CSV table of C-alpha atoms in Angstrom, one decimal:
chain,number,residue,atom,x,y,z
W,4,MET,CA,93.3,47.1,103.5
W,5,PRO,CA,90.1,48.4,102.6
W,6,HIS,CA,89.0,48.1,99.1
W,7,LEU,CA,86.8,49.6,96.3
W,8,ALA,CA,84.8,48.0,94.2
W,9,ALA,CA,85.5,48.3,90.4
W,10,PRO,CA,81.4,50.5,89.3
W,11,ALA,CA,79.1,48.4,86.7
W,12,SER,CA,79.4,49.5,83.1
W,13,PRO,CA,78.1,52.7,82.5
W,14,PRO,CA,75.6,54.3,79.9
W,15,PRO,CA,77.3,56.4,77.0
W,16,ALA,CA,78.4,59.9,78.2
W,17,PRO,CA,76.0,63.3,76.8
W,18,ASN,CA,77.9,64.4,74.2
W,19,LEU,CA,79.8,67.4,75.0
W,20,MET,CA,79.7,69.4,71.7
W,21,SER,CA,83.7,69.1,73.1
W,22,ASP,CA,84.6,71.9,68.9
W,23,ALA,CA,81.9,73.6,69.9
W,24,ARG,CA,82.9,74.5,73.8
W,25,GLU,CA,86.1,74.9,72.2
W,26,ALA,CA,85.4,77.6,69.0
W,27,ALA,CA,82.9,79.0,71.6
W,28,SER,CA,85.9,78.8,75.0
W,29,SER,CA,89.1,79.6,73.2
W,30,SER,CA,89.8,83.2,73.3
W,31,PRO,CA,88.9,85.8,76.3
W,32,PRO,CA,86.5,88.1,76.0
W,33,SER,CA,88.4,90.8,75.3
W,34,GLU,CA,89.6,89.4,71.6
W,35,ARG,CA,86.5,87.8,70.8
W,36,GLY,CA,85.6,92.2,69.3
W,37,ARG,CA,82.3,92.7,71.5
W,38,ARG,CA,80.2,92.0,74.9
W,39,LYS,CA,78.5,88.8,75.3
W,40,ALA,CA,76.7,89.9,77.9
W,41,VAL,CA,74.4,87.4,80.6
W,42,VAL,CA,72.0,86.7,83.4
W,43,VAL,CA,72.7,84.8,85.4
W,44,VAL,CA,69.3,84.5,88.3
W,45,MET,CA,70.7,82.7,91.2
W,46,GLY,CA,68.6,81.4,94.2
W,47,ALA,CA,67.7,78.8,97.3
W,48,THR,CA,65.4,76.1,95.9
W,49,GLY,CA,61.6,78.2,96.5
W,50,ALA,CA,63.0,81.8,96.2
W,51,GLY,CA,61.4,82.1,92.2
W,52,LYS,CA,63.6,82.0,90.2
W,53,SER,CA,62.4,80.9,86.9
W,54,ARG,CA,59.4,83.0,87.7
W,55,LEU,CA,61.9,85.9,87.7
W,56,ALA,CA,63.2,84.7,84.3
W,57,VAL,CA,60.1,84.5,82.7
W,58,ASP,CA,58.8,88.2,83.8
W,59,LEU,CA,62.7,88.9,82.1
W,60,ALA,CA,61.3,88.5,79.1
W,61,GLY,CA,59.0,90.9,79.5
W,62,HIS,CA,61.0,94.2,79.4
W,63,PHE,CA,64.3,92.5,76.8
W,64,ALA,CA,63.6,91.1,73.8
W,65,GLY,CA,64.9,87.8,72.8
W,66,VAL,CA,65.0,86.0,76.3
W,67,GLU,CA,65.9,82.3,76.1
W,68,VAL,CA,66.4,80.8,79.8
W,69,VAL,CA,68.7,77.7,79.6
W,70,SER,CA,68.3,75.7,83.0
W,71,ALA,CA,71.4,75.6,85.9
W,72,ASP,CA,69.8,72.5,87.6
W,73,SER,CA,71.1,69.1,87.5
W,74,MET,CA,68.1,67.1,88.2
W,75,GLN,CA,66.2,69.2,86.5
W,76,VAL,CA,67.8,68.0,83.4
W,77,TYR,CA,66.8,65.1,83.5
W,78,ARG,CA,63.8,63.6,81.8
W,79,GLY,CA,61.3,62.3,84.5
W,80,LEU,CA,60.4,63.1,88.0
W,81,ASP,CA,58.4,66.7,87.1
W,82,VAL,CA,56.8,67.1,89.8
W,83,LEU,CA,59.6,66.5,91.9
W,84,THR,CA,62.2,68.1,90.7
W,85,ASN,CA,58.6,71.5,89.3
W,86,LYS,CA,60.3,71.9,86.8
W,87,VAL,CA,58.7,74.6,84.6
W,88,SER,CA,55.4,73.1,82.6
W,89,LEU,CA,54.7,74.5,79.8
W,90,ASP,CA,52.3,76.5,80.2
W,91,GLU,CA,54.4,78.6,82.7
W,92,GLN,CA,56.9,79.1,80.4
W,93,ASN,CA,54.7,81.6,78.3
W,94,GLY,CA,56.1,81.2,74.8
W,95,VAL,CA,59.5,81.1,75.7
W,96,PRO,CA,62.3,79.2,75.3
W,97,HIS,CA,63.7,76.9,77.3
W,98,HIS,CA,67.3,74.5,77.2
W,99,LEU,CA,69.0,71.7,79.5
W,100,LEU,CA,65.2,70.2,80.5
W,101,SER,CA,64.6,66.9,79.8
W,102,ILE,CA,67.7,65.9,78.5
W,103,VAL,CA,69.8,63.6,79.9
W,104,ASP,CA,68.3,59.6,80.3
W,105,PRO,CA,68.0,58.9,83.9
W,106,SER,CA,70.1,56.8,85.1
W,107,VAL,CA,73.9,59.2,83.1
W,108,GLU,CA,75.8,60.5,85.5
W,109,PHE,CA,76.2,64.6,84.9
W,110,THR,CA,78.3,66.5,86.3
W,111,CYS,CA,80.2,70.3,86.1
W,112,ARG,CA,81.8,70.0,83.2
W,113,HIS,CA,79.2,67.7,81.0
W,114,PHE,CA,76.3,71.5,81.9
W,115,ARG,CA,79.7,73.4,80.8
W,116,ASP,CA,79.9,71.4,77.9
W,117,HIS,CA,76.4,71.4,76.9
W,118,ALA,CA,75.6,74.7,78.4
W,119,LEU,CA,78.2,77.1,76.1
W,120,PRO,CA,77.3,76.6,72.7
W,121,ILE,CA,73.3,76.8,73.9
W,122,ILE,CA,74.3,80.7,75.1
W,123,GLU,CA,76.8,81.5,72.3
W,124,ASP,CA,74.3,80.3,69.8
W,125,ILE,CA,71.7,82.0,71.8
W,126,LEU,CA,74.2,85.5,71.4
W,127,ASP,CA,74.8,85.1,67.5
W,128,ARG,CA,70.8,85.8,67.1
W,129,GLY,CA,71.5,88.4,68.9
W,130,GLY,CA,69.1,87.3,72.5
W,131,LEU,CA,69.5,87.2,76.0
W,132,PRO,CA,71.2,84.5,77.8
W,133,VAL,CA,69.0,84.0,80.9
W,134,VAL,CA,71.0,81.4,82.9
W,135,VAL,CA,68.5,79.9,85.6
W,136,GLY,CA,69.2,77.6,89.0
W,137,GLY,CA,70.4,76.6,92.1
W,138,THR,CA,73.1,74.5,91.4
W,139,ASN,CA,75.9,76.8,92.6
W,140,PHE,CA,79.0,74.7,90.7
W,141,TYR,CA,77.2,74.4,87.5
W,142,ILE,CA,77.0,77.7,87.5
W,143,GLN,CA,80.5,77.8,88.8
W,144,ALA,CA,81.2,76.2,85.9
W,145,LEU,CA,79.9,78.8,84.0
W,146,VAL,CA,81.9,81.7,84.4
W,147,SER,CA,85.0,80.6,86.6
W,148,PRO,CA,87.5,79.1,84.2
W,149,PHE,CA,89.5,76.2,86.3
W,150,LEU,CA,87.1,73.4,86.9
W,151,PHE,CA,88.1,69.9,88.5
W,152,GLU,CA,86.8,67.9,85.7
W,153,ASP,CA,88.8,68.6,83.5
W,154,MET,CA,91.6,67.9,84.3
W,155,SER,CA,90.1,64.5,84.3
W,156,GLU,CA,89.7,64.4,81.1
W,157,ASP,CA,91.6,62.5,78.6
W,158,MET,CA,90.4,58.9,81.4
W,159,GLN,CA,87.7,58.1,78.9
W,160,GLY,CA,87.6,53.6,78.0
W,161,CYS,CA,89.5,53.3,81.1
W,162,THR,CA,87.3,52.0,83.3
W,163,LEU,CA,88.7,52.8,87.5
W,164,SER,CA,88.9,49.9,88.0
W,165,ASP,CA,92.0,48.9,85.8
W,166,GLN,CA,92.7,52.8,87.0
W,167,LEU,CA,93.0,51.0,90.8
W,168,ASP,CA,94.6,47.8,88.7
W,169,ASP,CA,97.8,49.5,87.5
W,170,ILE,CA,98.7,51.2,91.5
W,171,GLY,CA,98.8,48.2,93.4
W,172,LEU,CA,95.5,48.6,95.1
W,173,ALA,CA,92.3,45.7,95.0
W,174,THR,CA,88.5,46.9,93.6
W,175,ASP,CA,86.0,45.2,96.3
W,176,GLY,CA,83.4,47.2,98.4
W,177,VAL,CA,82.1,50.5,97.2
W,178,GLY,CA,81.7,51.4,100.6
W,179,SER,CA,85.3,51.5,101.5
W,180,GLY,CA,86.4,54.1,99.0
W,181,TYR,CA,86.8,57.1,101.2
W,182,GLU,CA,88.5,54.9,103.3
W,183,HIS,CA,91.6,54.7,100.1
W,184,LEU,CA,91.4,58.5,99.5
W,185,LYS,CA,92.5,58.7,103.7
W,186,GLU,CA,95.5,56.8,103.2
W,187,ILE,CA,96.9,57.7,99.2
W,188,ASP,CA,96.3,61.6,99.9
W,189,PRO,CA,94.6,62.5,104.0
W,190,ILE,CA,94.7,66.1,103.1
W,191,ALA,CA,92.0,65.7,100.1
W,192,ALA,CA,89.8,63.7,102.6
W,193,GLN,CA,89.4,66.1,105.3
W,194,ARG,CA,87.9,68.3,102.1
W,195,ILE,CA,85.1,66.5,100.8
W,196,HIS,CA,81.9,64.2,102.8
W,197,PRO,CA,82.8,61.2,103.4
W,198,ASN,CA,79.3,60.1,101.9
W,199,ASN,CA,80.3,62.7,98.2
W,200,HIS,CA,80.5,58.7,96.5
W,201,ARG,CA,80.3,60.8,92.7
W,202,LYS,CA,82.9,62.5,94.2
W,203,ILE,CA,85.8,60.1,95.8
W,204,LYS,CA,85.4,57.8,93.1
W,205,ARG,CA,86.4,61.5,90.6
W,206,TYR,CA,89.1,61.6,93.2
W,207,LEU,CA,90.5,58.4,93.6
W,208,GLU,CA,90.8,58.0,89.1
W,209,LEU,CA,92.1,61.8,89.1
W,210,TYR,CA,95.6,59.4,91.3
W,211,ALA,CA,94.2,56.5,89.8
W,212,THR,CA,95.9,58.1,86.4
W,213,THR,CA,98.2,60.6,86.9
W,214,GLY,CA,99.5,59.7,89.7
W,215,ALA,CA,98.5,63.4,91.0
W,216,LEU,CA,97.1,64.1,94.8
W,217,PRO,CA,94.2,66.2,94.0
W,218,SER,CA,95.4,68.0,96.8
W,219,ASP,CA,97.8,69.7,95.6
W,220,LEU,CA,96.7,69.9,91.9
W,221,PHE,CA,93.7,72.2,94.3
W,222,GLN,CA,96.4,73.9,96.7
W,223,GLY,CA,98.1,74.7,93.8
W,224,GLU,CA,98.7,78.4,93.1
W,225,ALA,CA,96.2,77.9,89.2
W,226,ALA,CA,94.1,76.9,90.9
W,227,GLU,CA,93.9,79.6,94.1
W,228,ASP,CA,94.1,81.7,91.6
W,229,LYS,CA,91.7,80.7,89.6
W,230,TRP,CA,89.3,78.6,91.1
W,231,GLY,CA,85.0,80.1,91.9
W,232,ARG,CA,86.1,83.6,90.9
W,233,PRO,CA,84.2,85.9,87.6
W,234,THR,CA,87.9,87.6,86.6
W,235,SER,CA,88.7,85.7,83.5
W,236,SER,CA,85.4,84.7,82.4
W,237,ARG,CA,83.2,83.6,79.2
W,238,PHE,CA,81.7,85.9,79.8
W,239,ASP,CA,79.4,89.4,80.6
W,240,CYS,CA,78.1,88.6,83.3
W,241,CYS,CA,74.0,89.9,85.2
W,242,PHE,CA,74.1,88.3,88.8
W,243,LEU,CA,70.6,88.3,89.7
W,244,TRP,CA,70.3,86.7,93.7
W,245,VAL,CA,66.8,86.9,94.3
W,246,ASP,CA,65.9,85.3,98.0
W,247,ALA,CA,63.5,86.4,101.0
W,248,GLU,CA,64.2,84.9,104.6
W,249,LEU,CA,64.8,82.0,106.3
W,250,HIS,CA,60.7,81.6,107.7
W,251,VAL,CA,59.3,82.7,104.8
W,252,LEU,CA,61.5,79.8,102.1
W,253,ASP,CA,60.7,77.2,105.0
W,254,ASN,CA,56.7,77.8,105.2
W,255,TYR,CA,56.2,77.9,100.9
W,256,VAL,CA,59.0,75.0,100.8
W,257,ASN,CA,56.4,73.4,103.3
W,258,GLU,CA,53.2,74.7,100.3
W,259,ARG,CA,55.7,73.3,98.3
W,260,VAL,CA,56.1,69.8,99.4
W,261,ASP,CA,51.9,69.0,99.8
W,262,CYS,CA,51.6,71.1,96.6
W,263,MET,CA,53.1,68.3,95.0
W,264,ILE,CA,52.0,65.5,96.8
W,265,ASN,CA,49.0,67.1,95.8
W,266,ALA,CA,50.0,66.6,91.4
W,267,GLY,CA,51.3,63.4,92.1
W,268,LEU,CA,54.9,63.2,93.3
W,269,LEU,CA,53.9,59.8,95.0
W,270,ASP,CA,52.6,58.1,91.7
W,271,GLU,CA,56.6,59.5,89.9
W,272,VAL,CA,58.6,58.6,92.9
W,273,ARG,CA,57.1,55.0,92.6
W,274,ASN,CA,57.2,54.5,88.2
W,275,ILE,CA,61.2,54.6,89.2
W,276,TYR,CA,61.5,52.5,93.1
W,277,ASN,CA,63.6,49.9,92.9
W,278,PRO,CA,64.8,47.9,96.2
W,279,GLY,CA,67.6,47.2,95.0
W,280,ALA,CA,68.8,51.7,93.6
W,281,VAL,CA,71.5,52.8,94.6
W,282,TYR,CA,70.8,56.3,95.1
W,283,THR,CA,74.5,58.2,94.3
W,284,GLN,CA,73.5,58.8,91.2
W,285,GLY,CA,71.1,60.0,87.8
W,286,LEU,CA,67.7,61.5,88.8
W,287,ARG,CA,67.8,58.6,91.9
W,288,GLN,CA,70.4,60.7,93.8
W,289,ALA,CA,67.2,63.8,93.8
W,290,ILE,CA,65.9,64.7,97.6
W,291,GLY,CA,62.5,63.3,97.2
W,292,VAL,CA,63.6,59.8,96.3
W,293,ARG,CA,65.3,57.6,98.8
W,294,GLU,CA,63.6,59.7,101.6
W,295,PHE,CA,60.0,57.0,100.3
W,296,ASP,CA,62.1,54.0,100.2
W,297,GLU,CA,60.1,52.3,103.0
W,298,PHE,CA,57.1,53.9,102.2
W,299,PHE,CA,57.9,51.8,99.3
W,300,ARG,CA,59.1,49.4,100.3
W,301,LEU,CA,56.2,47.8,102.1
W,302,TYR,CA,53.6,49.3,100.0
W,303,PHE,CA,54.6,46.7,97.7
W,304,THR,CA,55.2,44.3,99.6
W,305,LYS,CA,51.1,44.5,100.3
W,306,LYS,CA,50.4,45.1,96.8
W,307,GLU,CA,51.9,41.7,96.2
W,308,SER,CA,50.1,40.0,98.9
W,309,ASP,CA,46.4,41.8,98.0
W,310,GLU,CA,46.2,44.2,100.8
W,311,ILE,CA,45.9,46.5,99.8
W,312,LYS,CA,43.1,48.2,97.5
W,313,ALA,CA,43.0,52.1,97.7
W,314,GLY,CA,45.6,54.6,96.4
W,315,MET,CA,48.5,55.7,97.5
W,316,LEU,CA,47.0,59.4,99.6
W,317,ASN,CA,43.9,57.0,100.9
W,318,LEU,CA,45.1,54.1,103.4
W,319,HIS,CA,43.9,52.3,105.7
W,320,ASP,CA,47.2,51.4,106.5
W,321,ASP,CA,48.4,53.2,110.2
W,322,LYS,CA,51.5,51.1,109.4
W,323,LEU,CA,51.9,52.6,106.2
W,324,LYS,CA,50.3,56.0,106.5
W,325,SER,CA,53.4,55.9,109.7
W,326,LEU,CA,55.7,55.6,107.1
W,327,LEU,CA,54.0,58.3,104.2
W,328,ASP,CA,53.9,60.7,106.4
W,329,GLU,CA,57.1,60.4,108.0
W,330,ALA,CA,59.0,60.1,104.6
W,331,VAL,CA,56.9,63.6,103.5
W,332,SER,CA,58.7,65.5,106.8
W,333,GLN,CA,61.5,63.9,105.8
W,334,LEU,CA,61.2,65.4,102.4
W,335,LYS,CA,60.6,68.7,103.9
W,336,ALA,CA,63.0,69.2,106.7
W,337,ASN,CA,65.7,68.3,104.1
W,338,THR,CA,64.4,70.9,101.4
W,339,ARG,CA,64.6,73.5,104.3
W,340,ARG,CA,68.6,72.1,104.8
W,341,LEU,CA,68.6,72.1,101.0
W,342,VAL,CA,67.5,75.7,101.0
W,343,ARG,CA,70.0,76.9,103.8
W,344,ARG,CA,73.8,75.0,101.9
W,345,GLN,CA,72.7,77.4,99.0
W,346,ARG,CA,72.3,80.9,100.5
W,347,ARG,CA,74.8,79.9,103.0
W,348,ARG,CA,76.7,78.9,98.7
W,349,LEU,CA,75.7,82.7,97.8
W,350,HIS,CA,76.9,84.0,100.6
W,351,ARG,CA,80.2,82.5,100.2
W,352,LEU,CA,80.4,83.3,96.6
W,353,ASN,CA,80.2,86.8,97.6
W,354,LYS,CA,81.9,87.5,99.8
W,355,ASP,CA,84.8,85.8,99.4
W,356,PHE,CA,84.6,84.4,95.8
W,357,GLY,CA,84.1,88.5,94.8
W,358,TRP,CA,81.3,88.0,92.8
W,359,ASN,CA,79.3,90.9,92.3
W,360,LEU,CA,76.1,89.4,93.2
W,361,HIS,CA,73.2,92.4,92.9
W,362,HIS,CA,70.8,91.0,95.8
W,363,ILE,CA,66.8,90.8,95.9
W,364,ASP,CA,64.5,90.4,98.2
W,365,ALA,CA,61.2,88.9,97.7
W,366,THR,CA,60.0,88.7,101.4
W,367,GLU,CA,57.2,91.2,101.2
W,368,ALA,CA,56.3,89.4,97.7
W,369,PHE,CA,56.1,86.6,99.2
W,370,GLN,CA,54.3,87.4,102.9
W,371,CYS,CA,51.4,89.9,101.0
W,372,LYS,CA,49.2,87.3,100.3
W,373,SER,CA,46.7,88.6,102.7
W,374,ILE,CA,46.8,92.6,102.2
W,375,CYS,CA,47.4,92.5,98.5
W,376,THR,CA,47.3,90.9,95.0
W,377,THR,CA,50.6,88.4,94.6
W,378,GLY,CA,50.8,89.2,91.3
W,379,ASP,CA,51.8,93.4,91.8
W,380,SER,CA,54.0,93.1,94.2
W,381,TRP,CA,56.0,90.2,92.9
W,382,HIS,CA,56.1,93.5,90.1
W,383,VAL,CA,56.9,95.6,92.4
W,384,LYS,CA,59.9,93.9,94.8
W,385,VAL,CA,61.5,91.2,92.4
W,386,ILE,CA,60.9,92.7,88.9
W,387,LYS,CA,61.0,96.2,88.6
W,388,PRO,CA,64.8,96.7,90.9
W,389,CYS,CA,65.5,92.6,88.1
W,390,ALA,CA,63.9,94.4,84.9
W,391,ASP,CA,66.0,97.8,86.2
W,392,THR,CA,69.3,96.6,87.2
W,393,VAL,CA,69.8,94.3,84.0
W,394,ARG,CA,69.2,97.3,82.0
W,395,ARG,CA,71.9,99.4,83.2
W,396,PHE,CA,73.9,96.4,82.9
W,397,LEU,CA,73.1,96.6,79.2
W,398,SER,CA,74.0,100.1,78.6
W,399,ASN,CA,77.4,98.8,79.9
W,400,ASP,CA,77.0,101.4,83.1
W,401,THR,CA,80.1,100.1,84.6
W,402,THR,CA,78.8,100.2,88.1
W,403,LEU,CA,76.9,96.5,86.9
W,404,ALA,CA,80.4,94.9,86.1
W,405,SER,CA,81.5,91.8,87.5
W,406,LYS,CA,83.2,92.5,90.4
W,407,ASP,CA,87.4,92.4,89.9
W,408,CYS,CA,88.9,90.1,92.6
W,409,SER,CA,92.8,91.5,92.4
W,410,ASN,CA,92.5,93.4,94.6
W,411,ASP,CA,90.6,91.8,97.5
W,412,GLY,CA,94.1,90.9,100.1
W,413,GLY,CA,94.0,86.8,99.6
W,414,GLY,CA,91.1,87.0,100.5
W,415,THR,CA,90.3,84.0,97.9
W,416,ARG,CA,93.1,82.4,98.9
W,417,LEU,CA,92.0,82.5,102.8
W,418,ALA,CA,88.2,80.8,100.8
W,419,SER,CA,90.0,78.4,99.4
W,420,ARG,CA,92.2,76.9,101.9
W,421,GLU,CA,89.4,76.9,105.1
W,422,LEU,CA,87.8,74.3,102.6
W,423,TRP,CA,90.6,71.8,104.1
W,424,THR,CA,89.8,71.4,106.7
W,425,GLN,CA,87.0,69.1,108.5
W,426,TYR,CA,85.1,69.3,111.0
W,427,VAL,CA,83.4,67.2,113.1
W,428,CYS,CA,80.4,67.5,115.4
W,429,GLU,CA,80.5,65.1,118.5
W,430,ALA,CA,77.3,65.8,119.8
W,431,CYS,CA,75.5,65.9,116.7
W,432,ASP,CA,75.6,62.3,116.4
W,433,ASN,CA,79.3,63.1,114.6
W,434,ARG,CA,78.3,65.4,111.7
W,435,VAL,CA,81.1,65.9,109.0
W,436,LEU,CA,81.3,70.2,108.1
W,437,ARG,CA,83.2,71.0,105.7
W,438,GLY,CA,85.6,74.0,106.5
W,439,ALA,CA,85.2,77.4,109.1
W,440,HIS,CA,82.5,79.2,107.2
W,441,GLU,CA,79.5,75.7,107.3
W,442,TRP,CA,81.2,74.6,110.9
W,443,GLU,CA,80.9,78.2,112.9
W,444,GLN,CA,77.0,78.5,110.6
W,445,HIS,CA,75.7,74.6,112.2
W,446,LYS,CA,77.9,76.6,115.8
W,447,GLN,CA,75.1,79.2,115.9
W,448,GLY,CA,72.2,76.7,114.1
W,449,ARG,CA,70.0,76.6,116.9
W,450,GLY,CA,69.7,71.9,117.3
W,451,HIS,CA,73.6,72.0,118.0
W,452,ARG,CA,73.1,74.3,120.8
W,453,ARG,CA,70.1,72.4,122.0
W,454,ARG,CA,72.4,68.8,121.2
W,455,THR,CA,75.3,70.6,123.5
W,456,GLN,CA,73.6,72.4,126.2
W,457,ARG,CA,71.2,68.3,127.1
W,458,LEU,CA,74.7,66.9,126.5
W,459,LYS,CA,76.4,69.3,128.9
W,460,ARG,CA,73.3,69.2,131.6
W,461,LYS,CA,73.8,65.2,131.5
W,462,SER,CA,78.0,65.7,132.3
W,463,LYS,CA,76.3,67.9,135.1
W,464,ILE,CA,74.0,65.1,136.5
W,465,LYS,CA,76.7,62.7,135.5
W,466,SER,CA,79.8,65.1,138.8
W,467,THR,CA,77.2,65.2,140.8
W,468,SER,CA,75.8,62.3,141.7
W,469,SER,CA,79.1,60.6,141.6
């Protein structure tokens, strides 16, 4: 039987401010005497969410931004994670930026427990909280009353090694965690990617502590009724989805990476580089860190031998220049993949989970640089419709209230069940896809179709020759 190694002692967990959280969520909105209106700005990387949030402050009094970004919450890598600078904040208060040590694991539950008292405080002062971010699971943690991490809330003080020893599982070999999970709960193993070490660890911890199978908890009636749905939310939310056509976002992402390189991205990554680093926890999970591993491995080797005299952007070593070009290309490609994952998730939240996302198409605002001023187009195509939507929402227009999903005909249950099916695409190097939706999207992709056609041609040639 493969074994799972006990992790090193983690740094102290972030302050959860549980007393404030409990006070904030002790009763549903209808029982707290007044409407708790919150604006939520969502969208893929590069769509202009942060810019829109600041712009809304020019139309509504008391706007304060609460960041819902899983990497911007960490201190460091300001350029790589595209944090809003003080100048860009334009005097609008921003919360949950650069508050966590880079090595600490910060989960959805940690975010929720930090964000809730902040939002409540803004509301108590008569302000308008605007939650902004591309980490959709963070936003779900605020909106949905069901959160997986709550099930293992009492595990503090008990190490993973202790928990697994208690149920007779040895603990050597981190890479075998997924194999353990498949043996214990094959249904839960189907739900997650084999490389999602954080969630594998959490599932094992849950089983070791409670004896309950994660799949039983996730497929229970309470989970199917509540998970991911905005009903019974703590707040009355107005969801704005800033979007653009995919090719436009792709071009913008490529340009933004080039700007980041010129703005000092390489210096940031160099400062946190560690050849023995783990890229599955803390700030090092950020896209743009792992991609430069081979480059910096060779860079520091040559620097120690005094072979490098110029800066990183003026290299004369062909091998280093090649590795740098590959890393930048990989960073762009991985960011474009992130854009696709985020957009797929938003479509699912809107269609399958009953979120009433007000879709704002910013394509023209991105494309009009050559024919008009970008600012004018951004105002007309993005700011004005969003401000109008929020204004109607705040005036209690019922057409803008969060969509009631009580008559969805079981759509949420179907969405929950399909997450438990895992697909493996042999044509694409055994790539793992979660759920029927992701599988169908993958099959429609250009890369999959190209590889499938190539395999068919090879198979035809082989059968002809034999």
